[in-house]
Amino acid sequence: MSAKPQLVAASFFLAPVLSRESIAETRGQSVIDRLGSNIGTSLDQDSTPRNAVIRKALTLLLDIHYCLTKTSSGQHSDDILHDSTNRKVINGLLDLISIEGIYPFLSPGVGVPIERRVKSVLQNAVVKESPQSESRSENLDKELLTEIIDSLYEISEAKGSGLNSALQTRTLVDLISGAGELAFADPIQDEQRSKTYVRIFNNILDGTASSVLFPILLSLLQPTTPSWFQSHLSTTLSLLPTRAEGVRHTIGFMARTAPEDAYGLDSQAVNKVNSSSGPSIPLDVLARVSKLLTAVPSSITADTYFSAIAPQLLTLLDDKDTDMVRAAAYIIGNGILGRRNYGAPGTLGWNLFAQPILDIINPSTLALGLTERLEVDKNGNESLRVVVPEAQLSRALDHLSALTLLHPNPGLTKRLIGPLSLSLWGLHCYANETHNSAWSEKTYRILHTFLRVSADVQQVMRLSDQLLWDGKSGGTFSRGPDGGIEIRQRFKDLFVHPDIDAIMRKIDSRIAGFLDLLKSGTLDHDDFGTVFIYVSKQWLLGNSGNGTPDVLGVDDNNDHDPLQKLVFAKLTQKMLQENKDQLAASPERIIELVTHLFDAFPQEHDQYQRQHNKTLQPSLAGLGTIVETDQEQGISGATPKSSIGQESTEFVSLGLSLLSAMLSSPEFSLKPQTISLLKALQPTLLKIASLSYSLDSTITMTARNVSALIDLHISLANPTPTASKSPDRYASDRKTHHQALTYLADLLPPVRAHGISLLTALVSKASPVLDIPSTTILLLSLLQDEDDFIYLSAIKTLGILASRHSKMVVKMLVERYVDPEEEVGLDVRIRIGEALLKTVESLGAALAGEVAREVGEGMIAVAGRRSRKIKGMKERERRLQKEQGRRKEVNEAWGGKVPDIGDEEEDNEVSQGMAKVLDGWEGMNGEDDVRIRTSALSVLGIAIETHVAGMGSTTVSTAIDLAIAILKLEITSDKAILRRAAVMVIMSLVRGLDRAGEEGKTLGFGFAGENLAEVITVLQYVQATDADDVVVGHVKAVVESLEAWQSKSLLGMSASQRGELGPSLGLEGGRLAGLSVNPKASGGSRPLIEEIE
């Protein structure tokens, strides 16, 4: 069934308000009057021209809708709606019904303000007054409104057919307003009707996607909205995140509607937020989204709310759009788990988001358990029972990675990964052993971040205790069906007949992986030395009461485990072989270990000496001892009791090797405490060297050589008091600075974020270990980082650094910002501009002299049109040629120009206008980008406002001339943001002059005479002619501020002087202004008034 006749009838009906010829003939008439003459029927006694016109429009609209819903071909229906002429007719009917049928009957404050509603296709369709005077009774008005809402509601229920799509995009907000009016405006007068339309109102909201509802509800929530309507809108809005895809739509809406300055005029961010690939969300916008989504609505409990949004947030962590993953990770990590009432272990947020990850990666013992039999699958294959499937384990690792790597939060990282560190280590080692690079890389990144950001040396030491860990006693890792890893139940037979060769290969692999983690910069020299001492003691001395609390949750006793002793021995050997220089950097630790190794030697030697002396005295007991010893030697081959123990000898040999390696390393340097420790060790070394009769000659020779090396180092050191105190004073800062530089070179964003935090702390305390030029260059390089947290922290740190070293840092910032050699991109320059803005604000009154001149000249040079960017112009030309070539290929493939399908005429105009603005921003003929010029004007304005006296008359005069020139000459739509900034420069000068007047300063320059008259003339012209509403609003505010400043200047008083006058202007107590007399003074003789010639 074709809808063409109905569309023709509707077109004829709307001709008086759509056809330009008809509009010219009926000029001066209202829309209702024009259309009323075109109905061709007489009005009944209960009707008015408005009612008749609206009912006719409803009839035509429903006829078209019914025809389209009955059309057999959906493609035919789409073709009708996509036709621009047909779409204009349908939009005309919808606009007529909304503007002339719904709006007049809405209560004040209900509905979108008519000037903010979508532009009507009707000519002169403006609601001037409520039609209450036209109708005979209130019931007739409500009856017409009910007819309209019922008809439109019927169309809205036809999902995906008829005129539903047109209604959704054009009139949905008016339908919601009308249904709300009938449902809540006067529920007492007509209770039955109110109940009916409450149901319709709720059905409309429930049937509309949350992505569509967000802008509608926010547009309806105005300060003038009645409370009875506002409460229902607010409740619905607060519950939108709990709907299906509600969290995603909330994040997308907040990103799209964020103010442009939230993106810092970042071209990549602005382009991406308007693209189909999803929003690139800045950190401050993420913070607002997190605050919104973690605020529990008053209408439901926290358990209900978070239980509804938790599955959505977890799903977003698996999303292909990395920006959505970042947003979800920020909301969970900072907004929920980062708060004590929701994120502490055992709380609601922890149980919803963290505990499931812990239970999957580290399943409980109850879920595991040993088994003596294998399960048989459907194919008859025997296998161990799967406890955690591959897909589930992979998803948990992805969630853990997102929460800990995407947004730096050391506290959360420690709470999440701390209990899982052993499980992650075992998983990482199994992935390496099975050559699964994807899983190995994933677990390595998590462990690496944890050890660098949140773990301490105790965690590393406890990890060294469990290098062979491969799962809990009841579970183990196994290959998954898709090439990944899963956790299976452990089979008892696995503990029988161990393969020694496999175990040795496993030990070597685990030690290599452990040292790889340490070499990646996890530990500094001191901590590395601490770990080495701990491992060596565990091998040689056992725990001996030196253990630390079990932070990994393992209660294995390794004191008498020969395999664990072997692991410690091989680990010690490997650390000695590969990290001699690193160990030499912390000699105190090595000397401490050597002291422990030598501790047992004196007792062994004294015991040997006593036994040796007894053998020198002939006796029957001694003869028996000889016989017994000979028998023992003959039977078991044991060492004679009179010799020093083999274990003690090995300890001495190892200690001497350590001392020799340390003293011969080029990294070794003596400190006062090192010298004292070595001197304390000398007597033991000399004693060992003297025992050539009981020790191997190699050991005694090494002891003598080590003792000589110690004497040599001590004699060459000759430390002075000054030299000994200076390094100690800043040793901590140097260590922190080294850590910061190491972390900033890391690939993981959380590690780099920790590095910038350490550097910021050093800058804040003005540490003398910092080299200001190199630190500034480093911070400028960090502005190119893609992570929001890092480059925003770099901007903040640059501001702090510039406040302490303003002359040097500001000069470097301005040079890089002006960029005469075109070495940096637009986005980096804009970020440097943000750093300059922070710097100027922090300098305050210190913004004067050469620093102020540098800022002023640099910003004026960028904001003006004189600078030429030849490289940028050539790059734009190459990009334009490439785009033209691509379009030519597409058109040739299409066989002509590719048509714009499905876009309305007004949408095409908007798109073309936006494209023109974006092209204009890039500048023509080698001009600098409009965005960077706008940024420069913003910095210049803030500088003038911060300290107008320090900027000087020349800079201020040039800045105002530049702003006036921009307002006069650069009047195209693409330069609107530039004109806005130019107006604000004038406003900044007004504020600066006002502040100087308040402080009683005399500047010697300002607005006056012809200069003031020219500025006001230009501003008034711009206010009357500029097409940009924001520019007009700024100009209006500036003109008002200028007038207020003039009035205050005429008084010639500062704020303190006006305060002294008081509310009575100094006339309190009857005093007369200008005369030193007081008529009400009491006491004394009254003054005499005489007439004199």
Tab-separated table of N, CA and C in Angstrom, residues 462-522:
chain	number	residue	atom	x	y	z
A	462	ARG	N	60.309	-13.055	49.732
A	462	ARG	CA	59.387	-14.173	49.893
A	462	ARG	C	59.133	-14.879	48.562
A	463	LEU	N	59.196	-14.121	47.463
A	463	LEU	CA	59.061	-14.753	46.155
A	463	LEU	C	60.257	-15.659	45.874
A	464	SER	N	61.433	-15.237	46.324
A	464	SER	CA	62.622	-16.089	46.152
A	464	SER	C	62.506	-17.383	46.942
A	465	ASP	N	61.716	-17.386	48.014
A	465	ASP	CA	61.500	-18.612	48.783
A	465	ASP	C	60.687	-19.648	48.012
A	466	GLN	N	59.875	-19.181	47.035
A	466	GLN	CA	58.930	-20.077	46.368
A	466	GLN	C	59.129	-20.078	44.851
A	467	LEU	N	60.374	-20.123	44.415
A	467	LEU	CA	60.632	-20.065	42.978
A	467	LEU	C	60.068	-21.270	42.228
A	468	LEU	N	59.955	-22.411	42.892
A	468	LEU	CA	59.473	-23.624	42.221
A	468	LEU	C	57.966	-23.796	42.333
A	469	TRP	N	57.269	-22.787	42.833
A	469	TRP	CA	55.823	-22.916	43.061
A	469	TRP	C	55.098	-23.130	41.732
A	470	ASP	N	54.258	-24.151	41.664
A	470	ASP	CA	53.498	-24.432	40.439
A	470	ASP	C	52.026	-24.655	40.730
A	471	GLY	N	51.526	-24.062	41.786
A	471	GLY	CA	50.126	-24.212	42.154
A	471	GLY	C	50.000	-24.704	43.576
A	472	LYS	N	48.800	-24.558	44.113
A	472	LYS	CA	48.562	-25.041	45.463
A	472	LYS	C	48.643	-26.564	45.494
A	473	SER	N	48.617	-27.085	46.696
A	473	SER	CA	48.820	-28.518	46.852
A	473	SER	C	47.773	-29.346	46.119
A	474	GLY	N	46.602	-28.773	45.865
A	474	GLY	CA	45.548	-29.519	45.196
A	474	GLY	C	45.327	-29.149	43.755
A	475	GLY	N	46.105	-28.256	43.202
A	475	GLY	CA	45.869	-27.796	41.834
A	475	GLY	C	47.158	-27.501	41.106
A	476	THR	N	47.106	-27.479	39.801
A	476	THR	CA	48.283	-27.206	38.989
A	476	THR	C	47.842	-26.603	37.668
A	477	PHE	N	48.797	-26.032	36.946
A	477	PHE	CA	48.497	-25.416	35.658
A	477	PHE	C	48.575	-26.466	34.550
A	478	SER	N	47.779	-26.228	33.513
A	478	SER	CA	47.744	-27.159	32.392
A	478	SER	C	47.405	-26.396	31.124
A	479	ARG	N	47.689	-27.009	29.978
A	479	ARG	CA	47.362	-26.393	28.698
A	479	ARG	C	45.845	-26.351	28.517
A	480	GLY	N	45.362	-25.218	27.975
A	480	GLY	CA	43.940	-25.088	27.699
A	480	GLY	C	43.596	-25.563	26.303
A	481	PRO	N	42.313	-25.709	26.031
A	481	PRO	CA	41.898	-26.221	24.709
A	481	PRO	C	42.192	-25.271	23.567
A	482	ASP	N	42.323	-23.970	23.853
A	482	ASP	CA	42.554	-22.981	22.797
A	482	ASP	C	43.981	-22.451	22.797
A	483	GLY	N	44.897	-23.224	23.357
A	483	GLY	CA	46.297	-22.808	23.356
A	483	GLY	C	46.685	-21.947	24.525
A	484	GLY	N	45.784	-21.744	25.469
A	484	GLY	CA	46.090	-20.943	26.646
A	484	GLY	C	46.441	-21.811	27.836
A	485	ILE	N	46.065	-21.355	29.025
A	485	ILE	CA	46.380	-22.052	30.272
A	485	ILE	C	45.111	-22.147	31.106
A	486	GLU	N	44.952	-23.255	31.797
A	486	GLU	CA	43.845	-23.438	32.723
A	486	GLU	C	44.369	-24.091	33.991
A	487	ILE	N	43.564	-24.071	35.031
A	487	ILE	CA	43.942	-24.680	36.312
A	487	ILE	C	43.165	-25.978	36.469
A	488	ARG	N	43.908	-27.075	36.693
A	488	ARG	CA	43.281	-28.386	36.861
A	488	ARG	C	43.605	-28.953	38.240
A	489	GLN	N	42.825	-29.947	38.622
A	489	GLN	CA	43.065	-30.647	39.867
A	489	GLN	C	44.351	-31.461	39.755
A	490	ARG	N	45.139	-31.470	40.842
A	490	ARG	CA	46.424	-32.174	40.815
A	490	ARG	C	46.209	-33.678	41.043
A	491	PHE	N	46.947	-34.485	40.296
A	491	PHE	CA	46.846	-35.939	40.384
A	491	PHE	C	47.938	-36.457	41.319
A	492	LYS	N	47.571	-37.394	42.203
A	492	LYS	CA	48.520	-37.859	43.211
A	492	LYS	C	49.763	-38.490	42.602
A	493	ASP	N	49.606	-39.176	41.473
A	493	ASP	CA	50.749	-39.858	40.872
A	493	ASP	C	51.830	-38.911	40.390
A	494	LEU	N	51.474	-37.619	40.323
A	494	LEU	CA	52.480	-36.654	39.881
A	494	LEU	C	53.609	-36.505	40.884
A	495	PHE	N	53.372	-36.956	42.122
A	495	PHE	CA	54.397	-36.815	43.152
A	495	PHE	C	55.305	-38.044	43.241
A	496	VAL	N	55.073	-39.004	42.395
A	496	VAL	CA	55.853	-40.234	42.428
A	496	VAL	C	56.898	-40.205	41.300
A	497	HIS	N	58.098	-40.712	41.596
A	497	HIS	CA	59.174	-40.833	40.620
A	497	HIS	C	59.472	-39.504	39.909
A	498	PRO	N	59.986	-38.524	40.622
A	498	PRO	CA	60.290	-37.239	39.982
A	498	PRO	C	61.410	-37.375	38.966
A	499	ASP	N	61.332	-36.566	37.933
A	499	ASP	CA	62.351	-36.531	36.880
A	499	ASP	C	63.402	-35.495	37.281
A	500	ILE	N	64.591	-35.992	37.663
A	500	ILE	CA	65.625	-35.094	38.174
A	500	ILE	C	66.074	-34.105	37.103
A	501	ASP	N	66.247	-34.581	35.877
A	501	ASP	CA	66.681	-33.679	34.808
A	501	ASP	C	65.658	-32.570	34.575
A	502	ALA	N	64.372	-32.923	34.589
A	502	ALA	CA	63.321	-31.914	34.397
A	502	ALA	C	63.318	-30.914	35.540
A	503	ILE	N	63.552	-31.413	36.751
A	503	ILE	CA	63.583	-30.513	37.909
A	503	ILE	C	64.747	-29.538	37.787
A	504	MET	N	65.920	-29.995	37.349
A	504	MET	CA	67.071	-29.105	37.213
A	504	MET	C	66.807	-28.057	36.129
A	505	ARG	N	66.201	-28.486	35.027
A	505	ARG	CA	65.858	-27.505	33.983
A	505	ARG	C	64.848	-26.486	34.509
A	506	LYS	N	63.917	-26.962	35.317
A	506	LYS	CA	62.911	-26.062	35.891
A	506	LYS	C	63.557	-25.057	36.832
A	507	ILE	N	64.507	-25.523	37.629
A	507	ILE	CA	65.198	-24.613	38.551
A	507	ILE	C	65.934	-23.528	37.769
A	508	ASP	N	66.662	-23.913	36.751
A	508	ASP	CA	67.397	-22.935	35.946
A	508	ASP	C	66.451	-21.930	35.290
A	509	SER	N	65.323	-22.427	34.790
A	509	SER	CA	64.354	-21.538	34.133
A	509	SER	C	63.750	-20.557	35.125
A	510	ARG	N	63.402	-21.055	36.312
A	510	ARG	CA	62.791	-20.170	37.309
A	510	ARG	C	63.780	-19.110	37.789
A	511	ILE	N	65.039	-19.522	37.998
A	511	ILE	CA	66.042	-18.544	38.443
A	511	ILE	C	66.269	-17.482	37.373
A	512	ALA	N	66.307	-17.893	36.114
A	512	ALA	CA	66.488	-16.922	35.029
A	512	ALA	C	65.317	-15.942	34.970
A	513	GLY	N	64.097	-16.445	35.141
A	513	GLY	CA	62.934	-15.556	35.135
A	513	GLY	C	62.925	-14.605	36.308
A	514	PHE	N	63.327	-15.105	37.472
A	514	PHE	CA	63.371	-14.259	38.659
A	514	PHE	C	64.404	-13.148	38.504
A	515	LEU	N	65.572	-13.474	38.024
A	515	LEU	CA	66.604	-12.456	37.830
A	515	LEU	C	66.226	-11.477	36.728
A	516	ASP	N	65.479	-11.948	35.754
A	516	ASP	CA	65.013	-11.046	34.699
A	516	ASP	C	64.097	-9.972	35.271
A	517	LEU	N	63.249	-10.371	36.216
A	517	LEU	CA	62.400	-9.382	36.882
A	517	LEU	C	63.237	-8.384	37.667
A	518	LEU	N	64.262	-8.877	38.348
A	518	LEU	CA	65.103	-7.977	39.136
A	518	LEU	C	65.917	-7.051	38.243
A	519	LYS	N	66.378	-7.567	37.102
A	519	LYS	CA	67.200	-6.744	36.199
A	519	LYS	C	66.400	-5.645	35.518
A	520	SER	N	65.073	-5.787	35.461
A	520	SER	CA	64.256	-4.798	34.754
A	520	SER	C	64.142	-3.492	35.516
A	521	GLY	N	64.904	-3.367	36.591
A	521	GLY	CA	64.882	-2.110	37.327
A	521	GLY	C	63.961	-2.127	38.507
A	522	THR	N	63.537	-3.314	38.918
A	522	THR	CA	62.614	-3.403	40.044
A	522	THR	C	63.257	-2.894	41.326
